[in-house]
Coordinates of N, CA and C in Angstrom, one line a residue:
M274 N -52.5 62.9 62.2 CA -51.4 62.4 61.3 C -50.3 61.8 62.2
P275 N -49.9 60.6 62.0 CA -48.9 60.0 62.9 C -47.5 60.7 62.6
A276 N -46.7 60.8 63.7 CA -45.4 61.2 63.6 C -44.6 60.3 62.7
R277 N -43.6 60.8 62.0 CA -42.8 59.9 61.1 C -41.4 59.9 61.6
V278 N -40.8 58.7 61.7 CA -39.5 58.5 62.4 C -38.6 57.8 61.4
L279 N -37.4 58.4 61.2 CA -36.4 57.8 60.3 C -35.4 57.0 61.2
V280 N -35.2 55.7 60.9 CA -34.3 54.9 61.7 C -33.1 54.6 60.8
Y281 N -31.9 55.1 61.2 CA -30.7 55.0 60.5 C -29.7 54.0 61.1
S282 N -29.4 53.0 60.5 CA -28.6 51.9 61.1 C -27.3 51.6 60.4
A283 N -26.8 52.5 59.6 CA -25.5 52.3 58.8 C -24.3 52.2 59.8
T284 N -23.4 51.4 59.4 CA -22.2 51.2 60.2 C -20.9 51.4 59.3
A285 N -19.9 51.8 59.9 CA -18.6 52.0 59.2 C -17.5 51.4 60.1
G286 N -17.9 50.6 61.1 CA -16.9 49.9 62.0 C -17.6 48.6 62.4
Y287 N -17.5 48.3 63.7 CA -18.2 47.1 64.2 C -19.7 47.1 63.9
R288 N -20.1 46.0 63.4 CA -21.6 45.8 63.1 C -22.2 44.8 64.1
H289 N -23.2 45.3 64.8 CA -23.9 44.4 65.7 C -24.8 43.4 65.0
D290 N -24.8 42.2 65.5 CA -25.7 41.1 65.0 C -27.1 41.4 65.2
S291 N -27.4 42.3 66.2 CA -28.8 42.6 66.6 C -29.4 43.6 65.7
I292 N -28.7 44.2 64.8 CA -29.3 45.3 64.0 C -30.6 44.8 63.3
E293 N -30.5 43.7 62.6 CA -31.6 43.2 61.9 C -32.8 42.9 62.8
A294 N -32.4 42.3 63.9 CA -33.5 41.9 64.9 C -34.2 43.2 65.5
S295 N -33.4 44.2 65.7 CA -33.9 45.5 66.2 C -34.9 46.1 65.2
I296 N -34.5 46.1 63.9 CA -35.4 46.6 62.8 C -36.7 45.9 62.8
D297 N -36.6 44.5 62.8 CA -37.8 43.7 62.8 C -38.7 44.0 64.0
A298 N -38.0 44.2 65.2 CA -38.8 44.5 66.4 C -39.5 45.8 66.3
L299 N -38.9 46.8 65.8 CA -39.5 48.1 65.7 C -40.6 48.1 64.7
R300 N -40.3 47.5 63.5 CA -41.3 47.4 62.5 C -42.6 46.7 62.9
S301 N -42.4 45.6 63.7 CA -43.6 44.8 64.2 C -44.4 45.6 65.2
R302 N -43.9 46.6 65.8 CA -44.7 47.3 66.8 C -45.1 48.7 66.3
A303 N -44.9 49.0 65.1 CA -45.3 50.3 64.6 C -46.8 50.5 64.7
S304 N -47.6 49.5 64.5 CA -49.0 49.6 64.5 C -49.6 49.9 65.9
S305 N -48.8 49.6 66.9 CA -49.2 49.9 68.3 C -48.8 51.2 68.8
T306 N -48.2 52.1 67.9 CA -47.7 53.4 68.3 C -48.4 54.4 67.5
D307 N -48.2 55.7 67.8 CA -48.8 56.8 67.1 C -47.7 57.4 66.1
F308 N -46.8 56.6 65.8 CA -45.8 57.0 64.8 C -45.4 55.9 63.9
E309 N -44.9 56.2 62.7 CA -44.5 55.2 61.7 C -43.0 55.3 61.4
F310 N -42.4 54.2 61.1 CA -41.0 54.1 60.9 C -40.6 54.0 59.4
D311 N -39.6 54.6 59.0 CA -38.9 54.3 57.8 C -37.4 53.9 58.2
F312 N -36.9 52.9 57.5 CA -35.6 52.4 57.8 C -34.6 52.5 56.7
T313 N -33.4 52.9 57.0 CA -32.4 53.1 55.9 C -31.0 53.0 56.4
E314 N -30.1 52.6 55.5 CA -28.6 52.7 55.7 C -28.0 53.5 54.6
D315 N -28.7 54.3 53.9 CA -28.3 55.1 52.8 C -27.9 56.5 53.3
K316 N -26.6 56.8 53.4 CA -26.2 58.1 53.9 C -26.5 59.2 52.9
S317 N -26.7 58.9 51.6 CA -27.0 59.9 50.7 C -28.3 60.6 50.9
L318 N -29.2 60.0 51.7 CA -30.5 60.5 52.1 C -30.4 61.7 53.0
F319 N -29.2 61.9 53.6 CA -29.0 63.0 54.6 C -28.7 64.3 53.8
T320 N -29.8 64.9 53.3 CA -29.7 66.2 52.6 C -30.6 67.1 53.4
D321 N -30.7 68.4 53.1 CA -31.6 69.3 53.8 C -33.0 68.9 53.5
E322 N -33.3 68.3 52.4 CA -34.7 68.0 52.0 C -35.2 66.7 52.7
H323 N -34.5 65.6 52.7 CA -35.1 64.3 53.1 C -35.3 64.3 54.6
P324 N -34.4 64.6 55.5 CA -34.7 64.5 56.9 C -35.8 65.4 57.3
A325 N -36.1 66.5 56.6 CA -37.2 67.4 56.9 C -38.5 66.8 56.9
K326 N -38.7 65.5 56.4 CA -39.9 64.8 56.4 C -40.2 64.1 57.7
Y327 N -39.3 64.2 58.6 CA -39.4 63.3 59.8 C -39.5 64.1 61.1
D328 N -40.2 63.6 62.0 CA -40.4 64.2 63.3 C -39.3 63.8 64.3
A329 N -38.6 62.7 64.0 CA -37.5 62.3 64.8 C -36.6 61.4 63.9
I330 N -35.3 61.4 64.3 CA -34.3 60.6 63.6 C -33.7 59.7 64.7
V331 N -33.7 58.4 64.5 CA -33.1 57.4 65.4 C -31.8 56.9 64.8
F332 N -30.7 57.1 65.5 CA -29.4 56.4 65.2 C -29.4 55.1 65.9
L333 N -29.4 54.0 65.2 CA -29.5 52.7 65.8 C -28.3 51.9 65.6
N334 N -27.5 51.7 66.7 CA -26.3 50.9 66.7 C -25.3 51.2 65.6
N335 N -25.2 52.4 65.3 CA -24.2 52.9 64.3 C -22.8 52.8 64.9
S336 N -21.8 52.7 64.0 CA -20.4 52.8 64.4 C -19.6 53.5 63.3
G337 N -18.6 54.2 63.8 CA -17.7 54.9 62.8 C -18.3 56.1 62.2
I338 N -17.6 56.5 61.1 CA -18.0 57.8 60.4 C -19.1 57.4 59.4
V339 N -20.3 57.5 59.8 CA -21.5 57.0 59.0 C -22.1 58.1 58.2
L340 N -21.6 59.4 58.2 CA -22.1 60.4 57.4 C -20.9 61.2 56.8
N341 N -21.0 61.6 55.6 CA -20.0 62.5 55.0 C -20.3 64.0 55.4
D342 N -19.5 64.9 55.0 CA -19.7 66.3 55.4 C -21.0 66.9 55.1
T343 N -21.5 66.5 53.9 CA -22.9 67.0 53.5 C -23.9 66.4 54.4
G344 N -23.8 65.1 54.8 CA -24.8 64.5 55.7 C -24.7 65.1 57.1
K345 N -23.5 65.4 57.6 CA -23.4 66.0 58.9 C -24.0 67.4 58.9
A346 N -23.8 68.2 57.9 CA -24.4 69.5 57.8 C -25.9 69.4 57.8
A347 N -26.4 68.4 57.0 CA -27.9 68.2 56.9 C -28.5 67.8 58.3
L348 N -27.8 67.0 59.0 CA -28.3 66.6 60.3 C -28.3 67.8 61.3
Q349 N -27.2 68.6 61.3 CA -27.2 69.8 62.1 C -28.3 70.7 61.7
N350 N -28.6 70.9 60.4 CA -29.7 71.8 60.0 C -31.0 71.2 60.5
Y351 N -31.2 69.9 60.4 CA -32.5 69.3 60.8 C -32.7 69.6 62.3
L352 N -31.6 69.4 63.1 CA -31.7 69.6 64.6 C -32.0 71.1 64.9
N353 N -31.4 72.0 64.1 CA -31.6 73.4 64.3 C -33.0 73.8 64.0
L354 N -33.7 73.0 63.3 CA -35.1 73.4 62.9 C -36.1 72.7 63.8
G355 N -35.7 72.1 64.9 CA -36.6 71.5 65.9 C -36.7 70.0 65.8
G356 N -35.9 69.4 64.9 CA -36.0 67.9 64.8 C -35.5 67.2 66.1
N357 N -36.1 66.1 66.4 CA -35.8 65.3 67.6 C -34.8 64.2 67.2
F358 N -34.0 63.8 68.2 CA -33.0 62.8 68.0 C -33.0 61.7 69.1
V359 N -32.8 60.5 68.6 CA -32.7 59.3 69.5 C -31.5 58.5 69.1
G360 N -30.7 58.1 70.1 CA -29.6 57.3 69.9 C -29.7 56.0 70.7
I361 N -29.3 54.9 70.1 CA -29.4 53.6 70.8 C -28.1 52.8 70.7
H362 N -27.6 52.4 71.9 CA -26.4 51.6 72.1 C -25.2 52.1 71.4
C363 N -24.7 51.5 70.4 CA -23.5 51.8 69.7 C -23.5 53.1 69.0
A364 N -24.6 53.8 68.9 CA -24.7 55.1 68.3 C -23.7 56.1 69.0
A365 N -23.4 55.8 70.3 CA -22.4 56.6 71.0 C -21.0 56.3 70.6
D366 N -20.8 55.4 69.6 CA -19.5 55.2 69.0 C -19.4 55.7 67.6
A367 N -20.4 56.5 67.2 CA -20.4 57.0 65.8 C -20.0 58.4 65.8
L368 N -19.6 58.9 64.6 CA -19.3 60.3 64.3 C -18.5 60.9 65.4
R369 N -17.4 60.3 65.8 CA -16.5 60.8 66.8 C -15.7 62.1 66.3
D370 N -15.8 62.3 65.0 CA -15.1 63.5 64.5 C -16.1 64.7 64.4
T371 N -17.2 64.6 65.0 CA -18.3 65.6 64.9 C -18.8 66.0 66.2
P372 N -18.2 67.1 66.8 CA -18.5 67.6 68.1 C -20.0 67.7 68.4
F373 N -20.8 68.3 67.4 CA -22.2 68.5 67.7 C -22.9 67.2 67.9
F374 N -22.5 66.2 67.3 CA -23.1 64.9 67.4 C -22.9 64.3 68.9
G375 N -21.6 64.5 69.3 CA -21.3 64.1 70.7 C -22.1 64.8 71.7
E376 N -22.4 66.1 71.5 CA -23.2 66.8 72.4 C -24.7 66.4 72.3
Q377 N -25.1 66.0 71.1 CA -26.5 65.6 71.0 C -26.7 64.2 71.6
I378 N -25.7 63.3 71.5 CA -25.8 62.0 72.2 C -25.7 62.2 73.7
G379 N -24.8 63.0 74.1 CA -24.6 63.3 75.6 C -23.3 62.8 76.1
A380 N -22.7 61.8 75.5 CA -21.4 61.3 75.8 C -21.0 60.2 74.8
Y381 N -19.7 60.1 74.5 CA -19.2 59.1 73.6 C -18.9 57.8 74.4
F382 N -19.1 56.7 73.8 CA -18.7 55.4 74.3 C -17.2 55.3 74.6
D383 N -16.8 54.7 75.7 CA -15.4 54.5 76.1 C -15.1 53.0 76.0
Y384 N -15.7 52.2 76.9 CA -15.4 50.7 76.9 C -16.6 50.1 77.7
H385 N -16.6 48.7 77.6 CA -17.6 48.0 78.4 C -17.0 46.7 78.9
P386 N -17.5 46.3 80.1 CA -17.0 45.0 80.6 C -17.7 43.9 79.8
P387 N -17.4 42.6 80.1 CA -18.1 41.5 79.4 C -19.6 41.5 79.6
L388 N -20.3 41.0 78.6 CA -21.7 40.8 78.7 C -22.1 40.2 80.0
Q389 N -23.1 40.8 80.7 CA -23.4 40.2 82.0 C -24.8 40.7 82.4
E390 N -25.4 40.0 83.4 CA -26.7 40.4 83.9 C -26.4 41.6 84.9
S391 N -27.1 42.6 84.8 CA -26.9 43.8 85.6 C -28.2 44.3 86.1
V392 N -28.2 45.2 87.1 CA -29.4 45.8 87.6 C -29.3 47.3 87.2
V393 N -30.3 47.7 86.5 CA -30.5 49.1 86.1 C -31.5 49.7 87.2
E394 N -31.0 50.8 87.8 CA -31.9 51.4 88.8 C -32.6 52.6 88.1
V395 N -33.9 52.6 88.2 CA -34.7 53.6 87.6 C -34.9 54.7 88.6
V396 N -34.2 55.9 88.3 CA -34.2 57.0 89.2 C -35.3 58.0 88.9
D397 N -35.9 57.9 87.7 CA -37.1 58.7 87.4 C -38.0 57.9 86.5
N398 N -39.2 57.5 87.2 CA -40.1 56.7 86.5 C -41.3 57.5 85.8
L399 N -41.1 58.8 85.7 CA -42.1 59.6 85.0 C -41.9 59.8 83.5
H400 N -40.7 59.5 83.1 CA -40.5 59.6 81.6 C -41.1 58.4 80.9
P401 N -41.6 58.6 79.7 CA -42.2 57.5 79.0 C -41.3 56.3 78.8
S402 N -40.0 56.5 78.8 CA -39.0 55.4 78.6 C -38.8 54.6 79.8
T403 N -39.2 55.1 81.0 CA -39.0 54.4 82.2 C -40.3 54.1 82.9
A404 N -41.4 54.7 82.5 CA -42.7 54.4 83.1 C -43.1 52.9 82.9
G405 N -43.4 52.2 84.0 CA -43.7 50.8 83.9 C -42.5 49.9 84.1
L406 N -41.3 50.4 84.1 CA -40.2 49.6 84.4 C -40.1 49.3 85.9
P407 N -39.6 48.2 86.3 CA -39.4 48.0 87.8 C -38.3 48.9 88.3
A408 N -38.4 49.3 89.6 CA -37.4 50.2 90.2 C -36.0 49.7 90.0
R409 N -35.8 48.3 90.1 CA -34.5 47.7 89.9 C -34.7 46.6 88.8
W410 N -34.3 47.0 87.6 CA -34.6 46.3 86.4 C -33.4 45.4 86.0
R411 N -33.6 44.1 86.0 CA -32.5 43.2 85.7 C -32.4 42.9 84.2
V412 N -31.3 43.2 83.6 CA -31.1 43.0 82.2 C -29.8 42.3 81.9
L413 N -29.8 41.5 80.8 CA -28.5 40.9 80.3 C -28.1 41.7 79.1
D414 N -27.0 42.5 79.2 CA -26.6 43.3 78.2 C -25.2 43.9 78.4
E415 N -24.7 44.6 77.5 CA -23.4 45.3 77.7 C -23.7 46.6 78.5
M416 N -23.0 46.9 79.5 CA -23.1 48.1 80.3 C -22.0 49.1 79.9
Y417 N -22.3 50.0 79.1 CA -21.3 50.9 78.6 C -20.8 51.8 79.7
N418 N -19.5 52.1 79.6 CA -18.8 53.2 80.3 C -18.6 54.3 79.2
F419 N -18.6 55.6 79.6 CA -18.5 56.7 78.6 C -17.3 57.5 78.9
Q420 N -16.9 58.2 77.9 CA -15.7 59.1 78.0 C -15.9 60.3 78.9
S421 N -17.1 60.7 79.1 CA -17.4 61.8 79.9 C -18.8 61.5 80.6
D422 N -19.1 62.3 81.6 CA -20.3 62.2 82.3 C -21.4 63.0 81.6
P423 N -22.5 62.5 81.1 CA -23.5 63.3 80.5 C -24.1 64.4 81.4
R424 N -24.0 64.1 82.7 CA -24.5 65.1 83.7 C -23.7 66.4 83.7
A425 N -22.6 66.4 83.0 CA -21.9 67.7 82.9 C -22.7 68.7 82.0
M426 N -23.6 68.2 81.2 CA -24.4 69.1 80.4 C -25.8 69.2 80.9
F427 N -26.3 68.2 81.7 CA -27.6 68.2 82.2 C -27.7 67.3 83.4
D428 N -28.6 67.5 84.3 CA -28.8 66.8 85.5 C -29.3 65.4 85.2
H429 N -28.7 64.3 85.7 CA -29.3 63.0 85.5 C -28.9 62.1 86.7
G430 N -29.7 62.2 87.7 CA -29.7 61.2 88.8 C -28.4 60.8 89.4
T431 N -28.3 59.6 89.7 CA -27.1 59.0 90.5 C -26.1 58.5 89.6
P432 N -24.9 58.0 90.1 CA -23.7 57.7 89.2 C -24.0 56.6 88.2
H433 N -23.2 56.6 87.2 CA -23.1 55.7 86.1 C -24.4 55.7 85.3
P434 N -24.8 56.8 84.6 CA -26.0 56.8 83.8 C -25.8 55.8 82.6
I435 N -27.0 55.1 82.3 CA -27.0 54.2 81.1 C -28.0 54.7 80.1
A436 N -29.0 55.5 80.5 CA -30.0 56.1 79.6 C -30.3 57.5 80.1
W437 N -30.5 58.4 79.2 CA -30.9 59.8 79.7 C -31.6 60.5 78.6
C438 N -32.1 61.7 78.9 CA -32.8 62.5 77.9 C -32.3 64.0 78.1
Q439 N -32.5 64.7 77.0 CA -32.2 66.2 77.0 C -33.5 66.9 76.6
E440 N -34.0 67.8 77.4 CA -35.2 68.5 77.1 C -34.9 69.4 75.9
R441 N -33.7 69.9 75.8 CA -33.3 70.7 74.6 C -32.0 70.1 74.1
G442 N -32.0 69.6 72.9 CA -30.8 69.0 72.3 C -29.6 69.9 72.5
A443 N -28.5 69.4 73.1 CA -27.4 70.3 73.5 C -26.6 70.8 72.3
D444 N -26.7 70.2 71.1 CA -25.9 70.7 70.0 C -26.6 71.8 69.2
V445 N -27.8 72.1 69.4 CA -28.6 73.1 68.6 C -27.9 74.4 68.7
Q446 N -27.7 75.1 67.5 CA -27.0 76.3 67.5 C -27.8 77.5 68.0
Q447 N -27.2 78.5 68.5 CA -27.8 79.6 69.1 C -28.8 80.3 68.2
G448 N -30.0 80.6 68.7 CA -31.0 81.2 67.9 C -31.9 80.3 67.2
C449 N -31.7 79.0 67.3 CA -32.5 78.0 66.5 C -33.4 77.3 67.5
V450 N -34.3 76.5 66.9 CA -35.3 75.8 67.6 C -34.8 74.4 68.1
A451 N -34.8 74.1 69.4 CA -34.3 72.9 69.9 C -35.4 71.9 70.1
G452 N -35.2 70.7 69.5 CA -36.1 69.5 69.8 C -35.4 68.8 71.0
R453 N -35.9 67.6 71.2 CA -35.4 66.8 72.3 C -34.4 65.7 71.8
S454 N -33.6 65.2 72.8 CA -32.7 64.1 72.5 C -32.9 63.0 73.6
W455 N -32.8 61.8 73.2 CA -32.9 60.7 74.2 C -31.9 59.6 73.7
Y456 N -31.2 59.0 74.7 CA -30.2 58.0 74.4 C -30.3 56.8 75.4
T457 N -30.1 55.6 75.0 CA -30.0 54.5 75.8 C -28.7 53.7 75.4
G458 N -28.0 53.3 76.4 CA -26.8 52.5 76.2 C -27.1 51.0 76.0
L459 N -28.4 50.6 76.3 CA -28.8 49.2 76.1 C -29.1 48.9 74.6
G460 N -29.1 47.6 74.3 CA -29.5 47.2 73.0 C -28.5 46.4 72.2
H461 N -27.6 45.7 72.9 CA -26.5 45.0 72.3 C -26.9 43.7 71.7
T462 N -27.7 42.9 72.4 CA -27.9 41.5 72.1 C -29.2 41.3 71.2
V463 N -29.2 40.3 70.4 CA -30.4 39.9 69.7 C -31.6 39.7 70.6
E464 N -31.3 39.0 71.7 CA -32.3 38.6 72.6 C -33.1 39.8 73.3
I465 N -32.3 40.9 73.6 CA -33.0 42.0 74.3 C -34.0 42.6 73.4
W466 N -33.9 42.5 72.1 CA -34.9 43.1 71.2 C -36.2 42.3 71.2
G467 N -36.2 41.2 71.9 CA -37.4 40.4 72.0 C -38.0 40.6 73.4
D468 N -37.4 41.5 74.2 CA -37.8 41.7 75.6 C -38.8 42.8 75.6
E469 N -40.0 42.6 76.1 CA -41.1 43.6 76.1 C -40.8 44.8 76.9
L470 N -40.1 44.6 78.0 CA -39.7 45.8 78.9 C -38.7 46.7 78.1
F471 N -37.8 46.0 77.5 CA -36.8 46.8 76.7 C -37.4 47.6 75.6
L472 N -38.3 46.9 74.9 CA -39.0 47.6 73.8 C -39.9 48.7 74.3
R473 N -40.5 48.5 75.4 CA -41.2 49.6 76.0 C -40.3 50.8 76.3
H474 N -39.1 50.5 76.8 CA -38.1 51.5 77.1 C -37.7 52.3 75.8
V475 N -37.5 51.6 74.7 CA -37.1 52.3 73.5 C -38.2 53.1 72.9
L476 N -39.4 52.4 72.8 CA -40.5 53.2 72.2 C -40.9 54.4 73.1
G477 N -40.8 54.2 74.4 CA -41.1 55.3 75.3 C -40.1 56.4 75.1
G478 N -38.8 56.1 74.8 CA -37.8 57.1 74.5 C -38.1 57.9 73.3
I479 N -38.6 57.2 72.2 CA -39.0 58.0 71.0 C -40.2 58.8 71.3
M480 N -41.2 58.3 72.1 CA -42.4 59.1 72.4 C -42.0 60.3 73.2
G481 N -41.1 60.1 74.2 CA -40.7 61.3 75.0 C -40.0 62.3 74.2
A482 N -39.2 62.0 73.2 CA -38.6 62.9 72.3 C -39.6 63.7 71.5
L483 N -40.6 63.0 70.9 CA -41.6 63.6 70.1 C -42.5 64.5 70.9
A484 N -42.6 64.3 72.2 CA -43.6 65.0 73.0 C -43.3 66.5 73.2
C485 N -42.1 66.9 72.7 CA -41.8 68.3 72.8 C -42.6 69.2 71.8
K486 N -43.2 68.5 70.8 CA -44.1 69.2 69.9 C -43.5 70.3 69.1
T487 N -42.2 70.1 68.7 CA -41.6 71.1 67.8 C -41.7 70.8 66.4
T488 N -42.3 69.7 66.0 CA -42.4 69.3 64.6 C -43.8 69.2 64.1
R489 N -43.9 69.1 62.8 CA -45.2 69.3 62.1 C -46.3 68.3 62.5
A490 N -46.0 67.1 63.0 CA -47.0 66.2 63.3 C -47.8 66.7 64.5
Y491 N -47.2 67.6 65.3 CA -47.9 68.1 66.5 C -48.0 69.6 66.5
N492 N -47.4 70.2 65.6 CA -47.3 71.7 65.6 C -47.4 72.2 64.2
K493 N -48.4 72.9 63.9 CA -48.6 73.4 62.5 C -47.5 74.4 62.1
E494 N -46.9 75.0 63.1 CA -45.8 75.9 62.9 C -44.4 75.3 62.7
G495 N -44.4 73.9 62.9 CA -43.1 73.2 62.9 C -42.4 73.4 61.5
K496 N -41.1 73.3 61.5 CA -40.4 73.5 60.3 C -39.9 72.2 59.7
V497 N -40.0 71.1 60.4 CA -39.7 69.8 60.0 C -40.7 68.8 60.5
G498 N -40.8 67.7 59.9 CA -41.7 66.6 60.4 C -42.8 66.3 59.4
N499 N -43.7 65.4 59.8 CA -44.8 64.9 58.9 C -45.9 65.9 59.0
P500 N -46.3 66.6 58.0 CA -47.4 67.6 58.1 C -48.7 66.9 58.2
P501 N -49.6 67.5 59.1 CA -50.9 66.9 59.2 C -51.7 67.0 57.9
T502 N -52.6 66.0 57.7 CA -53.4 66.0 56.5 C -54.5 67.1 56.6
E503 N -54.6 67.9 55.5 CA -55.7 68.9 55.5 C -57.0 68.3 55.2
V504 N -58.0 68.7 55.9 CA -59.4 68.2 55.6 C -60.3 69.3 55.2

């Protein structure tokens, strides 16, 4: 049974022009993965029941306060039950009033210099999100600076991280099951969503999060996720 992934792209502040392109890109590649996507901007779906259908939740270029108190509590509950989390680009500028979300992202956005071609140094090529990337990856995108160093919570290579993962989501409450978290600061432009290396990076990030096997698609004891079909 494929893993099921909910992609949430609601905005309450700046809205990226690339959101529609990113949805199209992910949808077009679903058949080449072992997971399937559902897309929404409906915050009312964040209840204890609806997220429980998914093996991972992706926050895609969100901004501002995109969940009400009920939705925030539902997201925390989902993560406490072993749900996996992925954040992309401007997701680091969402839910700044919600400390557990900041911990799950790893760091909140601070500012960025002008759009420019930059070199991303791959310090760990063993993760699915970096496997196959060149050691020095040239990309045209916004290079985020963050309000804190995510390595304060977990080890992540050399200075100025732009993408990272957490083996155990940092916001999960004591005594609960921790899934994984993965974040990339890349994903600003429409054009980058047509870049095969970048899409490999994003899809690999989702794969890496799902690989912890805390959810039903991979673990019959999982408390959230897409349950395998009985035969």
